[in-house]
Structure formats: C-alpha cells, structure tokens
XYZ file of C-alpha atoms in Angstrom:
278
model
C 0.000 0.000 0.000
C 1.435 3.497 -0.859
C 1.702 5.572 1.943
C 0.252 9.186 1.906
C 0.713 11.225 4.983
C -1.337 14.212 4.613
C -0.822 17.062 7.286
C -2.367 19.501 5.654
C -4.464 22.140 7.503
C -8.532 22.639 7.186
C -8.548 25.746 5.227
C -11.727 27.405 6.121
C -14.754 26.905 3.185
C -15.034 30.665 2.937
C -11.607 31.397 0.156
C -14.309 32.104 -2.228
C -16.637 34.417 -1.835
C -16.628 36.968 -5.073
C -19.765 36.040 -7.151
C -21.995 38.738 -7.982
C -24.952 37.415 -5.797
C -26.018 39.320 -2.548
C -24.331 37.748 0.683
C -26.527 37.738 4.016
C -26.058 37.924 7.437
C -27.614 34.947 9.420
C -26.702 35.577 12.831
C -28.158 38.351 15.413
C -26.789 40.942 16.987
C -25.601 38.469 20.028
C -21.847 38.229 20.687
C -20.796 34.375 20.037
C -18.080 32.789 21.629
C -15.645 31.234 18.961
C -14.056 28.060 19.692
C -11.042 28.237 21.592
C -9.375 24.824 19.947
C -11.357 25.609 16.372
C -7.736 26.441 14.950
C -6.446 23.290 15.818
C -4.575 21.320 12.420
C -5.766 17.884 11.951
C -5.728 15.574 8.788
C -8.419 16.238 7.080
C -10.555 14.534 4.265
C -11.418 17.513 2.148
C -15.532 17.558 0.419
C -13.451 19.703 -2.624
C -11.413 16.837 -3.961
C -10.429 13.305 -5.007
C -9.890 12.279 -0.863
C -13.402 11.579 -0.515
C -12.497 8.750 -2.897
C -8.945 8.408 -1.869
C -8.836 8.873 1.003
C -5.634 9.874 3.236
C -3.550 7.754 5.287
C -1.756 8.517 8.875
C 1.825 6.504 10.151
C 1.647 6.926 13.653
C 3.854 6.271 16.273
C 3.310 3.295 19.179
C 4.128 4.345 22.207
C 7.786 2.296 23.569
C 8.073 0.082 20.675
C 9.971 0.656 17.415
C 6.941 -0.200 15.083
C 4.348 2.375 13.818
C 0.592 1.864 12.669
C -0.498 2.803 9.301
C -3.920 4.052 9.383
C -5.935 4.539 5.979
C -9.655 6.378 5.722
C -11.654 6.585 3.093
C -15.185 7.909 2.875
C -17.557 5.436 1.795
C -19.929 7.421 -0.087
C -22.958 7.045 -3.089
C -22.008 8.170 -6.201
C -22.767 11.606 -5.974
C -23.341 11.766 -2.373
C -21.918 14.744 -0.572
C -20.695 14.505 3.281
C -23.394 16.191 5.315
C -24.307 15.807 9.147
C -27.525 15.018 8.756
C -27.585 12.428 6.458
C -26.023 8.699 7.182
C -22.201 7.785 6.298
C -19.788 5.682 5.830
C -16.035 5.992 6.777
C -13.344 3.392 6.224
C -10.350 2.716 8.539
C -7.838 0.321 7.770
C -4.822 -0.460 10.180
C -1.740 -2.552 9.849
C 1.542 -1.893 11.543
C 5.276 -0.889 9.705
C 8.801 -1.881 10.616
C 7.341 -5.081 13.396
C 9.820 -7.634 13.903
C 8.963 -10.291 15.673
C 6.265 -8.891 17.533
C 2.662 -10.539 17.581
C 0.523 -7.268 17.196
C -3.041 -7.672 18.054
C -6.126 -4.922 17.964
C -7.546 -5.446 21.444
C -10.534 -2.610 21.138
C -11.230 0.327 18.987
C -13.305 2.851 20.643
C -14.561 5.519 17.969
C -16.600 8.808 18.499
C -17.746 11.606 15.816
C -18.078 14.659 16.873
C -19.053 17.791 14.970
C -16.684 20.723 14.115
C -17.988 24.294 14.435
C -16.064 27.654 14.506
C -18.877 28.385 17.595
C -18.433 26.920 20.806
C -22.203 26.534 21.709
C -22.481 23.333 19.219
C -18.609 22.965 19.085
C -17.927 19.054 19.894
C -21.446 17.638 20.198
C -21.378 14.010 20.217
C -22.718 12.311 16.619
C -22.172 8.741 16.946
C -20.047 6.491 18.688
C -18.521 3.074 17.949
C -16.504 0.428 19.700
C -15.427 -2.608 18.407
C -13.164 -5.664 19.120
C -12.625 -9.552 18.165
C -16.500 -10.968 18.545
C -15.249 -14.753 20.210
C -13.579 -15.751 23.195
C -11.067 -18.680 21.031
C -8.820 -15.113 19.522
C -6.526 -12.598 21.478
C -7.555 -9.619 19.720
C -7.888 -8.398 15.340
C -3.785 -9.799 14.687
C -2.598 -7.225 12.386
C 0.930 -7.175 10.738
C 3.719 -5.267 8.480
C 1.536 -7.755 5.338
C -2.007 -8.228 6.739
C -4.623 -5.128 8.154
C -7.927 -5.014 9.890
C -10.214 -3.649 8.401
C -13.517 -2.154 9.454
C -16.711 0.349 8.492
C -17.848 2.971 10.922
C -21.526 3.420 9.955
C -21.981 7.059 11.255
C -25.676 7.784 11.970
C -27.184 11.375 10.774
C -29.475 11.910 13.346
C -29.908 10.124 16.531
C -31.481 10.807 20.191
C -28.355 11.627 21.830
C -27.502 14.022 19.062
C -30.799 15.802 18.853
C -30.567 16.465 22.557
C -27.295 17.603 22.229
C -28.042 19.722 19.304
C -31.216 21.541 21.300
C -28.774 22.653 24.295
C -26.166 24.129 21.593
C -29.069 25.692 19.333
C -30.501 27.115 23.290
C -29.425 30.408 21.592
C -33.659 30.409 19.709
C -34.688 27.396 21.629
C -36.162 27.381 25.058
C -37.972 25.189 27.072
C -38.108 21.364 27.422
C -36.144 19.103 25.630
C -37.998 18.095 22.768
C -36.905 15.173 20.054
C -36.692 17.260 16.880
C -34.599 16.666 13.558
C -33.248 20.015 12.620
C -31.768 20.514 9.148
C -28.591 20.553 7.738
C -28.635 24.609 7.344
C -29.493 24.647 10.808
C -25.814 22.965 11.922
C -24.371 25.082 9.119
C -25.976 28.453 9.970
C -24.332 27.507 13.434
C -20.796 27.426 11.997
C -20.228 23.415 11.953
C -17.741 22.966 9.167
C -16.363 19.458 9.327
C -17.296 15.780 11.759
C -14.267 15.045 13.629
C -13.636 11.030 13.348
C -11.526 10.387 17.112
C -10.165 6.771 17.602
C -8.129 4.722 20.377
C -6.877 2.204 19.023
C -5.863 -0.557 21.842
C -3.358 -2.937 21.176
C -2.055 -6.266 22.936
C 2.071 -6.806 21.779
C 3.198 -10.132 22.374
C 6.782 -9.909 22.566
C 7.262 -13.661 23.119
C 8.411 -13.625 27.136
C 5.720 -10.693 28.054
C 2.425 -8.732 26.538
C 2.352 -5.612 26.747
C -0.640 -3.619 26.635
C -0.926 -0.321 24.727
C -3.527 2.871 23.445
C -2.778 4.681 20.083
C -4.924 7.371 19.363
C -5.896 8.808 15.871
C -7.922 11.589 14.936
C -9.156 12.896 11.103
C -11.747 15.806 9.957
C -13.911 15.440 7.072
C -15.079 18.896 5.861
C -18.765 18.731 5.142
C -20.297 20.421 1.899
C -21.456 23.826 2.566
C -24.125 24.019 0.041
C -27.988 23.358 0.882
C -30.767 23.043 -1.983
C -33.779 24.569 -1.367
C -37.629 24.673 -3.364
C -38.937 28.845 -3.792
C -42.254 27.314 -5.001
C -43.784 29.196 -1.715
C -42.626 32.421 -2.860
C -43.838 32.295 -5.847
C -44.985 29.125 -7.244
C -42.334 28.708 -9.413
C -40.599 25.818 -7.975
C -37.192 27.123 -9.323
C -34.325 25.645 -7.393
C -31.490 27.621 -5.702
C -28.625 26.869 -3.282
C -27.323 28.262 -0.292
C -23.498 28.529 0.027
C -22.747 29.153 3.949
C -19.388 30.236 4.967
C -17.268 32.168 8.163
C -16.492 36.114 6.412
C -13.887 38.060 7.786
C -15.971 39.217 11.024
C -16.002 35.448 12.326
C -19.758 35.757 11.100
C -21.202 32.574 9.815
C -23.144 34.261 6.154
C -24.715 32.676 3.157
C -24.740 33.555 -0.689
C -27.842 32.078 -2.693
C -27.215 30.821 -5.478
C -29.407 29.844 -8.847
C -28.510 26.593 -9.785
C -25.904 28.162 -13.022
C -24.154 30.038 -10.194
C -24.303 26.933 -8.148
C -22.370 25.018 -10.917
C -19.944 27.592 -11.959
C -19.350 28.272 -7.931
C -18.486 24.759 -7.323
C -16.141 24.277 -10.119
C -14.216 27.450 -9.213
C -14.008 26.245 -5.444
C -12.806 22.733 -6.686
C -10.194 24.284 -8.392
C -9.057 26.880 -5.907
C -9.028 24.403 -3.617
C-alpha cells in the first residue's frame, strides 16, 4: 500500500466568496463565543477533492516500541453523495503496523466517536455517533494485524440520533427554550451555526506479544472530514415557481457565519471554481 501522509491544515470553506450574488447575514446581533481549539490542524478529508475517494492515510507512532501503525480512511460514499451531518455515512479505517519484527501485534478494542466541528463553541464538539469494536469470540486474542495483513472495518456514522438531537437543542438554546424536545433540525441549521467538518476520534488498543511478556498499549488517531457547505432549497412558496437555488454558507472576515444564494448556473460555476481553488 502506498503511503500518503497528509498534514495539511482545514482551510476554512469561505476562500471564495466573489460572485456577484447578494451575501446575508444569518446571525443576530448576540456576541458568540468562537471556539477556543477551532484552529487546531488535523488531517483532514477535504468535500473539494479526489480524498473523498482516496482517502488519506496517517503513520503513527506506538508508544515504547519501534513499530508504527499505518492508518488509511476513506469515505464510503454514493455516487454523488456529498458529506453532510444530517444524512447517514460511511467511513473506512484500515490499520496494519510498519517496521514489526517479531512482535505478535493484536487490535484489542477500537473505541470511535464523531463529533461535529464548528467555529462556535455553543455546538462545538457535540457528540454524533459512537462506535466500539473488538474480536466478537472468546477462542482469539484480539484483530492480529501485521507489516503484510490489516484489519479492516466500516464505521456506519448515523445522521441523526437521540443523543444528538438532545445535544443539538442545548447548543441551538441560543432560539430554543424550554423542554427538551426530540426534533430533527436541518442541515442549514448545523451550518448556519458554523459546523464545518465531523471530527472522526479513535483509540486504538493494542495487545504486543513480545514472546516472554504482553504488553498492553492505546494509540490514538484523529481525522476531519469537511462537510459540503451548500444546501438546496424549493422557492415554489414564494412564488410558485418551484425554481431551485442553493445556499453557500461560509465564516467572512468578522467570524460571522453568512450565506450567498445561489441559482442553480451560479451553483455550478461556484463549485467548479471552489474545486479548483481548492
């Protein structure tokens, strides 16, 4: 497998803003607190190019041994299927090790949670999904990975679940009040609140066997997937129309979340330019 390490930073969504169409203000007049860690570099899988399909792939090191882990994502995603937060998705996440000797390497437990990215600390790390996983009989010691063979698994990341809708009313308290009601809120809802990527964080637990002892080790590993800032929407209740336009949401230089609309030629030629900026 070719390795790619990819430490490249999450550039934020909003490099393009110079399209002729009116750009709107979405927030109040409230103050918001920005993220304090929303600068933070991570690998990131970005929505604008071939990674989605590609994918990127981490070498980490293992704490007191002279191996590393290789660690490959790749989005799992429908042909034409964009990474949003509120729909379902699919990430990838194989692991195998580099430079073991001889070392027995086995994956004892991967514990997995997505969390969602925003520039605003009010919905800043809510909890999306979580995942654990490890060997499913008691006859193995753990997934045995090597330098030649990986483990392979799918985290099946849901759009919209109970924890997360609770957790999105208490960040969206801002023009919600009351009792916590169940209620699926859009995806220009999370984007109007400045969420820009999920966060994919992983321990990976491993079980060494070096022959006379085990030892017993956690590797974490942590990616960003940006999600795509543009939202369809119907005007047939304006005016009966039914003519389709986008929204394009992005952070301007005032740390302002804003939106451009778009008709769906704009949307086009806007995409393409972005794609290639990017």
């Amino acid at each position: 497998m070719k390795l790619i390490v990819n430490k490249k930073l999450l550039k934020k969504i909003c490099c393009l803003t110079t399209l002729s169409t009116l750009s709107l203000t979405i927030t109040g007049c409230d103050d918001k607190e920005i993220g304090t860690n929303s600068d933070i570099s991570y690998d990131v899988i970005d929505t604008y190019n071939d990674e989605l399909e590609n994918g990127i792939t981490q070498e980490i090191d293992v704490p007191n041994e002279n191996f590393k882990l290789i660690v490959d994502y790749k989005c799992q995603l429908q042909e034409n299927q964009k990474w949003t937060i509120t729909d379902d998705k699919n990430i990838n996440m194989e692991i195998k090790t580099s430079g073991v000797t001889n070392e027995k390497v086995y994956i004892d437990n991967i514990h997995t949670d997505t969390t969602i990215c925003s520039y605003y600390s009010s919905v800043n790390g809510i909890l999306q999904d979580s995942m654990d996983d490890r060997i499913h009989n008691s006859l193995m010691e753990g997934f045995s990975i090597s330098d030649s063979n990986s483990y392979v698994g799918i985290n099946h990341i849901e759009g919209q679940n109970e924890t997360f809708i609770k957790g999105s009313v208490y960040g969206f308290s801002t023009y919600i009040s009351g009792t916590v009601d169940e209620e699926r809120f859009l995806e220009s809802d999370y984007l109007e609140q400045g969420v820009y990527a999920n966060k994919i964080s992983s321990v990976i637990d491993l079980i060494i066997d070096n022959g006379d002892e085990k030892t017993f080790v956690s590797v974490p590993s942590e990616v960003q997937v940006s999600v795509w800032p543009y939202v369809k929407f119907n005007d047939s209740e304006l005016n009966g129309s039914n003519d389709i336009y986008y929204k394009y949401y992005y952070l301007d230089d005032d740390n302002e979340m804003t939106y451009e609309e778009l008709s769906k030629e704009e949307y086009s030629k806007h995409v393409k330019k972005l794609t290639k900026k990017k």
